[in-house]
Amino acid sequence: MEALRQDDPRRFGPYTVLARLRETASAVQYLAHAATAPDAVVITAARPELAALPAFRRRFQAEADTADRLTGDRARPKPAVADDTPSDAADESPDEDLLWTAGPYVPALTLAEAIGTTGPLPERAVRILGAGIAETLSRAHATGAVLQGLAPRTVLLAGDGPRLTAFGPLGAAAAAEARPGGQLSVRLGYLTPEQVAGEEPGPASDLFVLGLLLAYAATGTTPLADGPAAEGAERIARTAPELGAVPEELRDLVARCLEKAPADRPSAGTVAAELALEGAAGMAKGGWLPEALAAAVAEQGARAREAVASGRPIEEPADGSVPASSEGPAEGPADAPVGAPVDAPADAAAEGPVDAPPGEPVDTPPGAPTDRPIP
């Protein structure tokens, strides 16, 4: 968590912005609160240069709708997330060009922040992390959706278990930029063998990326994705992963997730059961994070509560706090994208590997909560 910068917005609809939480290639997340509600919220605001593109706006809105459907809170997303907040809150924004969503704030670190702070996670924490993600994947795949939204910076480690910060390629993008002619370029940090071959990702693609994340959480490095980005596609497509540093009890499951042929990978339900038969939530009861990470999460929550109580923006990070905009080590997977960018013209339909699933509505308003617990 860090102080606001000079050009950061100070309000979104009814929400007063208190601090920066973290940023990604496509958006910035802020800690905020409304005067009529006691709890903090997270505002996810699209970068203005991207929000100006019709193709980006459609994708942003479609991914917000997908996240909302998967969590099951409402049949249709609204700009407001709290029951006592007006549903037309987004219309109160001082800048009609702002594109943003609001969701409940939960103190947490991204997986990239956690690994950068304390190094690899203990095996039990890796099991809980993987089981929680796999449970959400299983729910998503049952609806016919493919997330494409897994990356070290889209996975949150909260005190009560893992959470996902966003669904879809915009959340997991290692790079997103406007191109001449109104084109949008989105480059994912992790590709899969089938994507390298030019095929559309399916449910098994999410399992491949989950295998990469499990290895990263357990070792601090990512098989196949670390190293020179220019060689990444070749490694993903043809190189066998080196898993010697992965704990022996997890090695076989990670290897099966990283099979080159999608049909050879396990289902999300199988992964969830093998990692935590009693479920991620049950296994996480009583604490699951290493002491240093649990303390950092608690400190972040305390600072957020103080800011909400005072109603004043946070001026500077407390000593020893973890900067929320940190995305891990410079050589980490968040900074080592593989594969070529996927370009889409501004008037393209929302389809293909970096768009919403086939049939996904692209004209729904933004506003679905983007920080969601993994049930």
XYZ file of C-alpha atoms in Angstrom:
375
model
C 0.000 0.000 0.000
C 1.422 3.394 -0.925
C 0.504 7.063 -1.018
C -1.483 8.448 -3.925
C 0.418 10.027 -6.772
C -0.296 13.504 -8.076
C -2.230 12.291 -11.108
C -4.266 9.608 -9.304
C -8.033 10.239 -9.141
C -9.310 11.238 -5.713
C -12.879 10.023 -6.203
C -14.807 7.356 -8.074
C -18.530 7.938 -7.821
C -19.357 7.911 -4.081
C -15.933 6.575 -3.119
C -13.050 8.612 -1.705
C -9.655 7.216 -2.661
C -7.270 6.612 0.248
C -4.228 4.822 -1.208
C -2.766 2.830 -4.054
C -2.946 -0.899 -3.487
C -1.274 -2.361 -6.564
C -1.095 -1.930 -10.309
C -1.076 -4.188 -13.333
C -0.494 -3.751 -17.042
C -4.129 -2.813 -17.610
C -5.375 -1.212 -14.385
C -4.563 0.377 -11.035
C -6.208 -0.759 -7.811
C -7.008 1.731 -5.064
C -8.158 1.472 -1.480
C -11.288 3.617 -1.064
C -14.374 4.071 1.068
C -17.817 5.646 0.915
C -19.040 8.014 3.623
C -22.254 6.002 3.933
C -20.522 2.636 4.532
C -18.017 1.545 7.189
C -16.010 -0.899 5.106
C -13.178 -0.251 2.671
C -13.500 -1.183 -0.980
C -11.050 -1.854 -3.791
C -11.466 0.252 -6.916
C -10.022 -1.304 -10.052
C -9.566 1.534 -12.538
C -8.563 0.868 -16.118
C -5.583 2.802 -17.385
C -6.943 5.859 -19.234
C -4.994 5.232 -22.433
C -6.533 1.755 -22.660
C -10.016 2.732 -21.480
C -10.264 5.009 -24.512
C -10.238 1.970 -26.813
C -13.649 0.397 -27.580
C -12.036 -3.059 -27.776
C -10.579 -2.673 -24.294
C -13.838 -1.383 -22.832
C -15.724 -4.383 -24.200
C -13.182 -6.796 -22.795
C -13.036 -5.075 -19.431
C -16.813 -5.168 -19.161
C -17.087 -8.774 -20.342
C -14.463 -9.969 -17.873
C -16.206 -8.136 -15.032
C -19.444 -9.854 -16.002
C -17.732 -13.240 -16.136
C -16.269 -12.714 -12.660
C -19.682 -11.768 -11.343
C -21.389 -14.822 -12.835
C -18.755 -17.165 -11.449
C -19.148 -15.838 -7.923
C -22.910 -16.049 -8.201
C -23.776 -12.926 -6.191
C -25.913 -11.335 -8.845
C -27.237 -12.222 -12.262
C -25.910 -8.952 -13.676
C -23.029 -6.749 -12.498
C -23.662 -3.282 -11.092
C -21.255 -0.386 -10.540
C -21.907 -0.591 -6.784
C -20.916 -3.591 -4.698
C -22.321 -2.855 -1.242
C -26.022 -3.482 -0.749
C -26.449 -0.002 0.735
C -24.596 1.806 -2.047
C -26.592 3.301 -4.940
C -26.552 1.097 -8.028
C -25.930 4.127 -10.261
C -22.732 5.029 -8.399
C -20.564 4.917 -11.511
C -22.637 7.673 -13.086
C -21.493 10.007 -10.309
C -17.875 9.808 -11.403
C -16.385 13.218 -12.177
C -14.963 11.849 -15.412
C -17.347 9.903 -17.608
C -14.409 8.348 -19.445
C -13.189 6.547 -16.318
C -13.722 2.797 -16.461
C -13.750 1.136 -13.057
C -15.225 -1.517 -10.817
C -15.600 -1.657 -7.045
C -15.355 -4.676 -4.766
C -14.898 -5.459 -1.078
C -11.402 -4.933 0.304
C -9.669 -7.846 2.009
C -6.129 -7.439 3.406
C -3.850 -9.622 1.292
C -0.593 -9.872 -0.620
C -0.270 -11.056 -4.188
C 1.591 -14.297 -4.707
C 4.368 -12.311 -6.411
C 4.655 -9.993 -3.395
C 4.718 -12.921 -0.997
C 7.460 -14.789 -2.861
C 9.469 -11.591 -3.221
C 9.170 -10.983 0.524
C 9.832 -14.378 2.125
C 10.695 -16.736 -0.717
C 8.953 -20.049 -1.503
C 5.913 -21.087 0.500
C 5.817 -24.151 2.767
C 4.270 -27.257 1.211
C 1.060 -26.975 3.270
C 0.541 -23.394 2.097
C 1.159 -24.450 -1.514
C -1.466 -27.179 -1.145
C -4.052 -24.739 0.202
C -3.196 -22.207 -2.493
C -3.483 -24.744 -5.306
C -6.643 -26.347 -3.948
C -8.383 -22.990 -3.650
C -7.503 -21.996 -7.210
C -8.473 -25.425 -8.542
C -11.856 -25.239 -6.825
C -12.585 -21.964 -8.605
C -11.352 -23.385 -11.903
C -13.679 -26.353 -11.471
C -16.650 -24.022 -11.011
C -15.617 -21.923 -13.997
C -15.084 -24.898 -16.286
C -18.499 -26.293 -15.334
C -20.034 -23.184 -16.908
C -17.982 -23.560 -20.081
C -15.688 -20.647 -19.218
C -11.894 -20.583 -19.449
C -10.326 -18.133 -17.000
C -7.007 -17.247 -18.657
C -6.571 -15.020 -15.633
C -3.981 -16.836 -13.526
C -0.679 -15.126 -12.800
C 1.435 -14.376 -9.699
C -0.151 -10.939 -9.437
C -3.777 -12.105 -9.815
C -3.614 -14.542 -6.893
C -4.052 -13.050 -3.414
C -2.927 -14.565 -0.119
C -5.393 -13.435 2.552
C -5.485 -14.489 6.174
C -8.394 -16.873 5.611
C -7.162 -18.409 2.369
C -6.326 -17.679 -1.262
C -8.370 -15.375 -3.466
C -8.328 -14.234 -7.071
C -8.075 -10.526 -7.894
C -9.469 -10.775 -11.398
C -10.705 -13.118 -14.061
C -9.554 -13.052 -17.658
C -6.533 -12.092 -19.728
C -6.689 -8.375 -18.914
C -6.028 -9.167 -15.261
C -3.184 -11.540 -16.099
C -1.640 -9.447 -18.870
C 2.100 -8.945 -18.649
C 1.716 -6.103 -21.158
C -1.265 -4.188 -22.510
C -0.970 -1.179 -24.749
C -2.826 0.910 -27.288
C -1.508 0.597 -30.811
C -1.900 2.982 -33.766
C -5.282 2.734 -35.454
C -7.192 1.944 -32.289
C -5.730 -1.527 -31.810
C -5.286 -3.161 -28.429
C -2.233 -5.330 -27.799
C -2.459 -7.788 -24.907
C 0.425 -10.087 -24.035
C -0.079 -12.771 -21.443
C 2.684 -13.584 -18.997
C 2.109 -17.332 -19.311
C 1.278 -19.182 -22.504
C 0.490 -22.859 -22.975
C 1.688 -25.337 -25.619
C -1.649 -25.179 -27.420
C -1.541 -21.380 -27.551
C 1.986 -21.487 -28.947
C 0.615 -23.801 -31.648
C -2.039 -21.226 -32.514
C -4.970 -23.049 -30.921
C -7.574 -21.493 -28.663
C -7.141 -22.224 -24.968
C -9.546 -24.588 -23.245
C -10.064 -25.696 -19.647
C -6.845 -27.720 -19.749
C -4.951 -24.505 -20.509
C -5.900 -23.173 -17.082
C -4.478 -26.361 -15.555
C -1.157 -25.860 -17.333
C -0.853 -22.359 -15.895
C -1.887 -23.673 -12.476
C 1.039 -26.096 -12.700
C 3.377 -23.189 -13.379
C 1.975 -21.276 -10.404
C 2.286 -24.254 -8.051
C 5.927 -24.655 -9.015
C 6.499 -20.924 -8.573
C 4.862 -20.919 -5.142
C 6.920 -23.939 -4.041
C 10.296 -22.891 -5.437
C 10.247 -19.178 -6.213
C 10.932 -19.848 -9.896
C 8.714 -20.866 -12.786
C 9.653 -23.839 -14.972
C 9.666 -22.999 -18.681
C 8.530 -19.369 -18.209
C 11.654 -18.042 -16.469
C 14.638 -17.004 -18.562
C 14.858 -15.060 -21.845
C 11.361 -14.192 -23.013
C 12.332 -14.567 -26.673
C 12.922 -18.278 -26.077
C 9.810 -18.754 -23.969
C 7.529 -20.105 -26.670
C 10.070 -22.751 -27.633
C 10.471 -23.843 -24.008
C 6.729 -23.986 -23.439
C 6.131 -25.997 -26.601
C 8.981 -28.489 -26.493
C 11.102 -28.417 -23.332
C 10.430 -30.753 -20.422
C 10.047 -28.819 -17.161
C 12.747 -29.130 -14.511
C 10.900 -29.900 -11.290
C 13.691 -31.140 -9.071
C 13.195 -28.298 -6.597
C 9.462 -28.953 -6.220
C 8.671 -30.932 -3.026
C 8.481 -34.630 -3.827
C 4.886 -34.921 -2.607
C 3.784 -32.297 -5.140
C 6.090 -33.137 -8.017
C 3.934 -35.721 -9.797
C 0.822 -33.539 -9.739
C 2.713 -30.494 -11.044
C 4.251 -32.624 -13.801
C 0.817 -33.864 -14.880
C -0.496 -30.295 -15.028
C 2.447 -29.399 -17.269
C 1.902 -32.162 -19.821
C 2.220 -30.819 -23.359
C -0.999 -32.487 -24.569
C -4.106 -30.943 -22.999
C -5.820 -34.338 -22.830
C -3.044 -35.641 -20.556
C -3.607 -33.005 -17.860
C -5.836 -33.659 -14.844
C -9.140 -31.873 -14.344
C -9.444 -29.009 -11.899
C -11.582 -31.164 -9.602
C -8.920 -33.862 -9.524
C -6.219 -31.325 -8.618
C -8.364 -29.828 -5.848
C -9.043 -33.257 -4.318
C -5.409 -34.364 -4.482
C -4.168 -31.175 -2.838
C -6.773 -30.823 -0.092
C -9.418 -33.540 0.175
C -11.228 -31.585 2.913
C -11.226 -28.422 0.770
C -9.021 -25.350 0.829
C -11.166 -23.463 3.334
C -11.184 -26.350 5.777
C -7.448 -26.871 5.502
C -6.760 -23.139 5.991
C -8.648 -22.897 9.289
C -6.411 -21.830 12.138
C -3.939 -20.060 9.846
C -2.018 -21.061 6.770
C 0.491 -18.315 5.995
C 4.085 -18.177 7.264
C 4.435 -15.822 10.234
C 6.106 -13.004 8.297
C 3.397 -12.973 5.609
C 0.595 -13.193 8.153
C 2.104 -10.195 9.945
C 2.372 -8.195 6.707
C -1.258 -8.949 5.845
C -2.375 -7.934 9.354
C -0.382 -4.692 9.162
C -1.905 -3.835 5.816
C -5.379 -4.383 7.250
C -4.643 -2.200 10.273
C -3.414 0.659 8.088
C -6.505 0.361 5.905
C -8.818 0.504 8.919
C -7.014 3.568 10.235
C -7.338 5.312 6.885
C -11.051 4.547 6.633
C -11.633 5.716 10.216
C -9.842 9.005 9.588
C -11.200 9.493 6.082
C -7.798 10.802 5.017
C -5.483 9.404 2.333
C -2.450 7.415 3.465
C 0.598 9.643 3.231
C 3.465 7.166 3.260
C 4.076 3.443 3.801
C 4.773 2.304 7.344
C 8.270 0.955 8.038
C 8.527 -2.663 7.069
C 5.344 -2.714 5.013
C 5.231 -4.496 1.693
C 4.648 -2.096 -1.229
C 1.422 -3.240 -2.808
C 2.551 -2.275 -6.293
C 5.464 -4.693 -6.124
C 5.126 -7.563 -8.557
C 7.990 -9.709 -7.341
C 11.639 -9.940 -8.310
C 12.777 -8.302 -11.520
C 13.455 -11.710 -13.037
C 10.200 -13.206 -11.837
C 7.449 -14.544 -14.045
C 5.416 -11.365 -13.963
C 8.212 -9.670 -15.890
C 9.017 -12.524 -18.228
C 6.167 -12.725 -20.746
C 6.418 -15.365 -23.433
C 4.923 -15.385 -26.889
C 3.902 -12.621 -29.247
C 1.273 -9.991 -28.449
C -2.251 -10.638 -29.640
C -3.600 -7.570 -31.410
C -7.283 -6.803 -31.829
C -8.774 -3.895 -33.793
C -10.911 -1.521 -31.780
C -14.076 -2.713 -33.503
C -13.331 -6.425 -33.199
C -15.910 -8.710 -31.612
C -15.101 -10.186 -28.230
C -13.843 -13.573 -29.312
C -10.549 -15.440 -29.585
C -7.878 -16.230 -27.040
C -7.756 -12.853 -25.322
C -11.475 -12.077 -25.341
C -14.507 -13.282 -23.446
C -15.664 -16.870 -23.948
C -17.926 -17.451 -26.980
C -21.355 -16.041 -26.304
C -20.152 -13.831 -23.463
C -21.990 -10.482 -23.457
C -19.756 -7.535 -24.236
C -22.179 -4.687 -23.696
C -22.835 -5.044 -19.976
C -21.785 -2.192 -17.665
C -18.623 -2.548 -15.613
C -18.835 -2.859 -11.888
C -18.564 -6.499 -10.834
C -16.454 -7.034 -7.727
C -12.943 -7.974 -8.736
C -11.545 -9.190 -5.407
C -13.298 -12.437 -4.674
C -12.772 -15.212 -2.145
C -12.178 -18.708 -3.404
C -14.964 -20.777 -1.843
